[in-house]
Amino acid sequence: MILPLLLLSLAQAGPAAATPKPNVASPKPSVASSKAMAGPLEIGTDRLQRCVALAESDPAAARAEAGRWRIAGGRFLARGCAGLAFAAEKSWPSAAGEFEEAARAAQLAKDIRAATYWAQAGNAWLAAAQPAKARAALDSALTAGTLTGLPLGEAQLDHARALVATGDLESARTDIDLALTNAADDPLAWLLSATLARREGNPARAKTDIGEALKRAADDASVQLEAGNIAALAGDEAGARAAWGQAARLAPETSVGRSAVTALRQFDAGGSAPRAGTPNTGVPVGR
């Protein structure tokens, strides 16, 4: 699936399950590489590299190493590594807490990596289904003014997801449009934008944006599911069938695949045209 640590559904306010993002070139900050962990300043520490690598292979050992490193003066770097270890274990509240502590310590040190840690904290709070806390952390990340390029776009996307989850769709649109500038190669940005456009009653934009998502991740079930939803809204039965069928084939054992199967069942009774907006459940958009 295209989803990173989690997506909050634009089709329903509740949280979706946390899932990996294999079809997207780069992971979200909470599962960042050692380079992303180092942030905009390359620090070249072997201990950081070892701790981050350990977080991927043996999270419990990484947490122990981070604790020893923190006692030895590792400060925000050790906290950040502990956050990655908790994220690898899907212990999202603990991961968010560590990233927030890392952000505060980096701020005290006047280190510009504080914004990266705030963004990681926000992403983890989203995975923990606590969008209000995510929004607060991401506010800190964005107002720091030090994120640029793709990291800025990803933080804007996460901020949009938090806004959607708290019911502020208008502000979410602003964030998504900004993210489409800074993270235009991320299919999630286009998927989220398409789903929001569908909710906003803007079928033309929904069709355009899902087309951009399909260009980047046609092999992702989430993109195909939303493509089917948008086709259904337009009364395009063939398009809806094809997209929902592809979603079901790509991810048959997931909530996305099951939603696609449910959507296809409406054709069983008499082969009627798809009903607009069906289904609205299980569309995991809104990162």
Short mmCIF file of C-alpha atoms in Angstrom, two decimals:
data_model
loop_
_atom_site.label_atom_id
_atom_site.label_comp_id
_atom_site.label_asym_id
_atom_site.label_seq_id
_atom_site.Cartn_x
_atom_site.Cartn_y
_atom_site.Cartn_z
CA MET A 1 0.00 0.00 0.00
CA ILE A 2 1.03 3.58 -0.50
CA LEU A 3 0.42 4.47 3.10
CA PRO A 4 3.35 5.36 5.28
CA LEU A 5 3.08 4.84 9.02
CA LEU A 6 -0.61 5.53 8.86
CA LEU A 7 -3.20 7.51 7.01
CA LEU A 8 -6.25 9.11 8.53
CA SER A 9 -9.17 8.49 6.22
CA LEU A 10 -10.59 11.36 4.24
CA ALA A 11 -13.63 9.22 3.67
CA GLN A 12 -14.19 8.79 7.36
CA ALA A 13 -12.66 10.64 10.27
CA GLY A 14 -11.34 7.56 12.06
CA PRO A 15 -7.74 6.32 11.79
CA ALA A 16 -6.61 3.68 9.35
CA ALA A 17 -4.16 0.96 10.22
CA ALA A 18 -0.47 1.69 10.20
CA THR A 19 1.14 0.14 7.15
CA PRO A 20 4.42 0.27 5.24
CA LYS A 21 4.87 2.19 2.02
CA PRO A 22 6.70 -0.17 -0.34
CA ASN A 23 5.61 1.49 -3.57
CA VAL A 24 6.92 4.91 -2.60
CA ALA A 25 10.56 5.74 -3.03
CA SER A 26 11.22 7.06 0.47
CA PRO A 27 9.76 6.21 3.88
CA LYS A 28 8.18 8.61 6.29
CA PRO A 29 10.34 10.33 8.91
CA SER A 30 9.50 7.92 11.71
CA VAL A 31 11.17 5.14 9.82
CA ALA A 32 13.83 7.39 8.39
CA SER A 33 17.24 6.32 7.26
CA SER A 34 20.35 7.28 9.18
CA LYS A 35 20.90 10.13 6.73
CA ALA A 36 17.46 11.57 7.41
CA MET A 37 18.03 11.01 11.09
CA ALA A 38 21.15 13.13 10.91
CA GLY A 39 19.05 15.92 9.49
CA PRO A 40 20.32 18.85 7.48
CA LEU A 41 23.71 18.79 9.22
CA GLU A 42 25.76 15.70 8.51
CA ILE A 43 27.41 14.76 11.77
CA GLY A 44 29.32 11.64 10.63
CA THR A 45 29.10 9.79 13.93
CA ASP A 46 29.61 6.04 13.81
CA ARG A 47 27.48 5.64 16.91
CA LEU A 48 24.51 7.27 15.24
CA GLN A 49 24.87 5.03 12.20
CA ARG A 50 25.12 1.92 14.36
CA CYS A 51 22.14 2.87 16.52
CA VAL A 52 19.89 3.62 13.57
CA ALA A 53 20.89 0.39 11.81
CA LEU A 54 20.22 -1.50 15.03
CA ALA A 55 16.76 0.10 15.28
CA GLU A 56 15.88 -1.56 11.99
CA SER A 57 17.26 -5.00 12.82
CA ASP A 58 16.83 -5.29 16.61
CA PRO A 59 14.67 -2.51 18.08
CA ALA A 60 14.98 -3.72 21.68
CA ALA A 61 18.77 -3.68 21.44
CA ALA A 62 18.61 -0.24 19.84
CA ARG A 63 16.54 1.08 22.74
CA ALA A 64 19.12 -0.26 25.18
CA GLU A 65 21.94 1.31 23.17
CA ALA A 66 20.05 4.61 23.00
CA GLY A 67 19.65 4.57 26.78
CA ARG A 68 23.37 4.02 27.31
CA TRP A 69 24.17 6.70 24.77
CA ARG A 70 21.82 9.18 26.42
CA ILE A 71 23.53 8.63 29.79
CA ALA A 72 26.86 9.17 28.07
CA GLY A 73 25.68 12.51 26.68
CA GLY A 74 24.00 11.52 23.43
CA ARG A 75 21.20 14.03 24.02
CA PHE A 76 18.82 14.46 21.10
CA LEU A 77 20.63 12.00 18.84
CA ALA A 78 20.14 9.21 21.37
CA ARG A 79 16.51 10.23 21.90
CA GLY A 80 15.88 10.23 18.19
CA CYS A 81 17.34 6.76 17.81
CA ALA A 82 15.14 5.51 20.64
CA GLY A 83 12.18 6.99 18.79
CA LEU A 84 13.09 5.03 15.66
CA ALA A 85 13.36 1.85 17.71
CA PHE A 86 9.91 2.36 19.23
CA ALA A 87 8.53 3.14 15.76
CA ALA A 88 9.97 -0.11 14.42
CA GLU A 89 8.02 -1.88 17.16
CA LYS A 90 4.89 0.14 16.31
CA SER A 91 4.91 1.57 19.83
CA TRP A 92 3.71 4.88 18.46
CA PRO A 93 3.05 6.90 21.64
CA SER A 94 6.48 5.96 22.99
CA ALA A 95 8.08 6.82 19.65
CA ALA A 96 6.32 10.19 19.59
CA GLY A 97 7.44 10.94 23.12
CA GLU A 98 11.07 10.21 22.30
CA PHE A 99 10.96 12.34 19.17
CA GLU A 100 9.41 15.22 21.12
CA GLU A 101 12.15 14.97 23.74
CA ALA A 102 14.72 14.95 20.94
CA ALA A 103 13.11 18.04 19.44
CA ARG A 104 13.18 19.93 22.74
CA ALA A 105 16.80 18.99 23.37
CA ALA A 106 17.75 20.06 19.86
CA GLN A 107 15.97 23.38 20.37
CA LEU A 108 17.93 23.97 23.57
CA ALA A 109 21.10 23.25 21.64
CA LYS A 110 19.93 25.64 18.89
CA ASP A 111 20.26 22.78 16.41
CA ILE A 112 18.12 23.09 13.29
CA ARG A 113 17.36 19.36 13.38
CA ALA A 114 14.69 20.17 15.96
CA ALA A 115 12.17 20.63 13.15
CA THR A 116 12.94 17.16 11.79
CA TYR A 117 12.27 15.64 15.22
CA TRP A 118 9.01 17.56 15.58
CA ALA A 119 7.94 16.23 12.17
CA GLN A 120 8.83 12.69 13.25
CA ALA A 121 6.83 13.18 16.44
CA GLY A 122 3.82 14.38 14.48
CA ASN A 123 3.99 11.39 12.17
CA ALA A 124 4.16 9.01 15.14
CA TRP A 125 1.21 10.72 16.86
CA LEU A 126 -0.78 10.20 13.66
CA ALA A 127 0.09 6.52 13.80
CA ALA A 128 -1.06 6.52 17.41
CA ALA A 129 -4.43 7.94 16.29
CA GLN A 130 -3.92 11.15 18.26
CA PRO A 131 -4.31 13.85 15.61
CA ALA A 132 -4.52 16.77 18.04
CA LYS A 133 -1.07 15.94 19.40
CA ALA A 134 0.15 15.35 15.86
CA ARG A 135 -1.08 18.77 14.81
CA ALA A 136 0.71 20.45 17.72
CA ALA A 137 4.00 18.71 16.92
CA LEU A 138 3.70 19.47 13.23
CA ASP A 139 2.88 23.11 13.97
CA SER A 140 6.25 23.27 15.72
CA ALA A 141 7.98 21.58 12.79
CA LEU A 142 6.49 23.94 10.22
CA THR A 143 6.83 27.18 12.16
CA ALA A 144 10.53 26.51 12.77
CA GLY A 145 11.11 27.56 9.16
CA THR A 146 14.05 25.21 8.64
CA LEU A 147 12.40 22.40 6.66
CA THR A 148 12.75 22.63 2.90
CA GLY A 149 11.99 20.57 -0.16
CA LEU A 150 10.62 17.07 0.30
CA PRO A 151 10.85 17.05 4.14
CA LEU A 152 8.77 20.23 4.16
CA GLY A 153 6.23 18.72 1.77
CA GLU A 154 5.93 15.54 3.84
CA ALA A 155 5.38 17.58 7.01
CA GLN A 156 2.70 19.60 5.22
CA LEU A 157 1.00 16.36 4.18
CA ASP A 158 1.05 15.06 7.73
CA HIS A 159 -0.32 18.38 8.96
CA ALA A 160 -3.13 18.07 6.42
CA ARG A 161 -3.93 14.59 7.70
CA ALA A 162 -4.14 15.90 11.24
CA LEU A 163 -6.43 18.70 10.10
CA VAL A 164 -8.71 16.25 8.29
CA ALA A 165 -8.92 14.09 11.39
CA THR A 166 -9.96 17.10 13.46
CA GLY A 167 -12.53 18.21 10.88
CA ASP A 168 -10.75 21.23 9.37
CA LEU A 169 -10.99 20.31 5.68
CA GLU A 170 -10.57 23.86 4.41
CA SER A 171 -7.19 24.29 6.09
CA ALA A 172 -6.24 20.78 5.01
CA ARG A 173 -6.72 21.80 1.37
CA THR A 174 -4.28 24.68 1.86
CA ASP A 175 -1.65 22.32 3.28
CA ILE A 176 -2.17 19.75 0.54
CA ASP A 177 -1.79 22.35 -2.19
CA LEU A 178 1.48 23.48 -0.60
CA ALA A 179 2.63 19.88 -0.35
CA LEU A 180 1.93 19.34 -4.04
CA THR A 181 4.59 21.95 -4.68
CA ASN A 182 7.17 20.57 -2.27
CA ALA A 183 6.46 16.84 -2.61
CA ALA A 184 5.05 16.58 -6.11
CA ASP A 185 6.69 13.22 -6.76
CA ASP A 186 4.99 11.61 -3.77
CA PRO A 187 1.89 9.76 -5.01
CA LEU A 188 0.38 10.12 -1.55
CA ALA A 189 0.11 13.87 -2.07
CA TRP A 190 -1.96 13.35 -5.22
CA LEU A 191 -4.02 10.58 -3.66
CA LEU A 192 -4.87 12.70 -0.66
CA SER A 193 -5.68 15.68 -2.88
CA ALA A 194 -7.94 13.59 -5.12
CA THR A 195 -9.88 12.18 -2.18
CA LEU A 196 -10.32 15.60 -0.62
CA ALA A 197 -11.49 16.99 -3.97
CA ARG A 198 -14.09 14.22 -4.13
CA ARG A 199 -15.27 15.15 -0.65
CA GLU A 200 -15.34 18.81 -1.64
CA GLY A 201 -17.62 18.04 -4.60
CA ASN A 202 -14.97 18.89 -7.19
CA PRO A 203 -15.05 15.88 -9.56
CA ALA A 204 -12.86 17.51 -12.21
CA ARG A 205 -10.00 18.05 -9.81
CA ALA A 206 -10.54 14.64 -8.23
CA LYS A 207 -10.15 13.00 -11.65
CA THR A 208 -7.04 15.02 -12.51
CA ASP A 209 -5.32 14.36 -9.22
CA ILE A 210 -6.08 10.64 -9.08
CA GLY A 211 -4.64 10.48 -12.59
CA GLU A 212 -1.39 11.93 -11.23
CA ALA A 213 -1.41 9.39 -8.40
CA LEU A 214 -1.94 6.56 -10.90
CA LYS A 215 1.03 7.75 -12.96
CA ARG A 216 3.23 7.35 -9.88
CA ALA A 217 1.73 4.34 -8.14
CA ALA A 218 -0.70 2.41 -10.29
CA ASP A 219 0.34 -0.77 -8.48
CA ASP A 220 -0.91 0.57 -5.17
CA ALA A 221 -4.28 -0.70 -3.96
CA SER A 222 -5.13 2.55 -2.18
CA VAL A 223 -4.75 4.52 -5.40
CA GLN A 224 -6.87 2.03 -7.35
CA LEU A 225 -9.59 2.06 -4.69
CA GLU A 226 -9.87 5.82 -4.85
CA ALA A 227 -9.78 5.75 -8.65
CA GLY A 228 -12.81 3.48 -8.47
CA ASN A 229 -14.58 5.83 -6.07
CA ILE A 230 -14.01 8.78 -8.39
CA ALA A 231 -15.14 6.80 -11.44
CA ALA A 232 -18.28 5.78 -9.55
CA LEU A 233 -19.06 9.40 -8.80
CA ALA A 234 -18.85 10.14 -12.51
CA GLY A 235 -21.17 7.21 -13.31
CA ASP A 236 -18.34 5.39 -15.09
CA GLU A 237 -19.24 1.76 -14.36
CA ALA A 238 -16.46 0.26 -16.46
CA GLY A 239 -13.85 2.48 -14.85
CA ALA A 240 -15.12 1.75 -11.36
CA ARG A 241 -15.17 -2.00 -11.99
CA ALA A 242 -11.65 -1.99 -13.39
CA ALA A 243 -10.13 0.09 -10.60
CA TRP A 244 -11.91 -1.68 -7.74
CA GLY A 245 -11.06 -5.04 -9.27
CA GLN A 246 -7.41 -4.07 -9.45
CA ALA A 247 -7.44 -2.90 -5.83
CA ALA A 248 -8.93 -6.21 -4.75
CA ARG A 249 -6.26 -8.14 -6.69
CA LEU A 250 -3.38 -6.06 -5.39
CA ALA A 251 -4.25 -6.29 -1.69
CA PRO A 252 -6.85 -9.02 -1.12
CA GLU A 253 -6.10 -9.51 2.58
CA THR A 254 -6.19 -5.83 3.58
CA SER A 255 -8.95 -3.42 4.51
CA VAL A 256 -8.40 -1.67 1.17
CA GLY A 257 -8.89 -4.88 -0.77
CA ARG A 258 -11.95 -5.84 1.25
CA SER A 259 -13.48 -2.40 0.64
CA ALA A 260 -12.93 -2.88 -3.08
CA VAL A 261 -14.67 -6.26 -2.97
CA THR A 262 -17.59 -4.71 -1.09
CA ALA A 263 -17.82 -1.97 -3.72
CA LEU A 264 -17.85 -4.51 -6.54
CA ARG A 265 -20.76 -6.39 -4.99
CA GLN A 266 -23.14 -3.58 -5.89
CA PHE A 267 -22.89 -4.84 -9.47
CA ASP A 268 -24.10 -8.33 -8.51
CA ALA A 269 -27.79 -7.39 -8.37
CA GLY A 270 -28.77 -6.53 -11.91
CA GLY A 271 -25.51 -4.90 -12.97
CA SER A 272 -26.72 -1.40 -12.16
CA ALA A 273 -24.45 1.59 -12.57
CA PRO A 274 -22.26 2.35 -9.58
CA ARG A 275 -23.80 4.66 -7.04
CA ALA A 276 -21.99 7.97 -6.61
CA GLY A 277 -19.65 8.02 -3.67
CA THR A 278 -19.77 4.28 -3.03
CA PRO A 279 -17.97 3.04 -1.10
CA ASN A 280 -16.87 5.74 1.28
CA THR A 281 -15.50 3.34 3.86
CA GLY A 282 -11.98 2.06 3.83
CA VAL A 283 -10.45 4.78 1.68
CA PRO A 284 -7.24 5.23 3.63
CA VAL A 285 -6.26 8.71 2.66
CA GLY A 286 -5.33 11.69 4.53
CA ARG A 287 -1.26 10.56 5.76
#
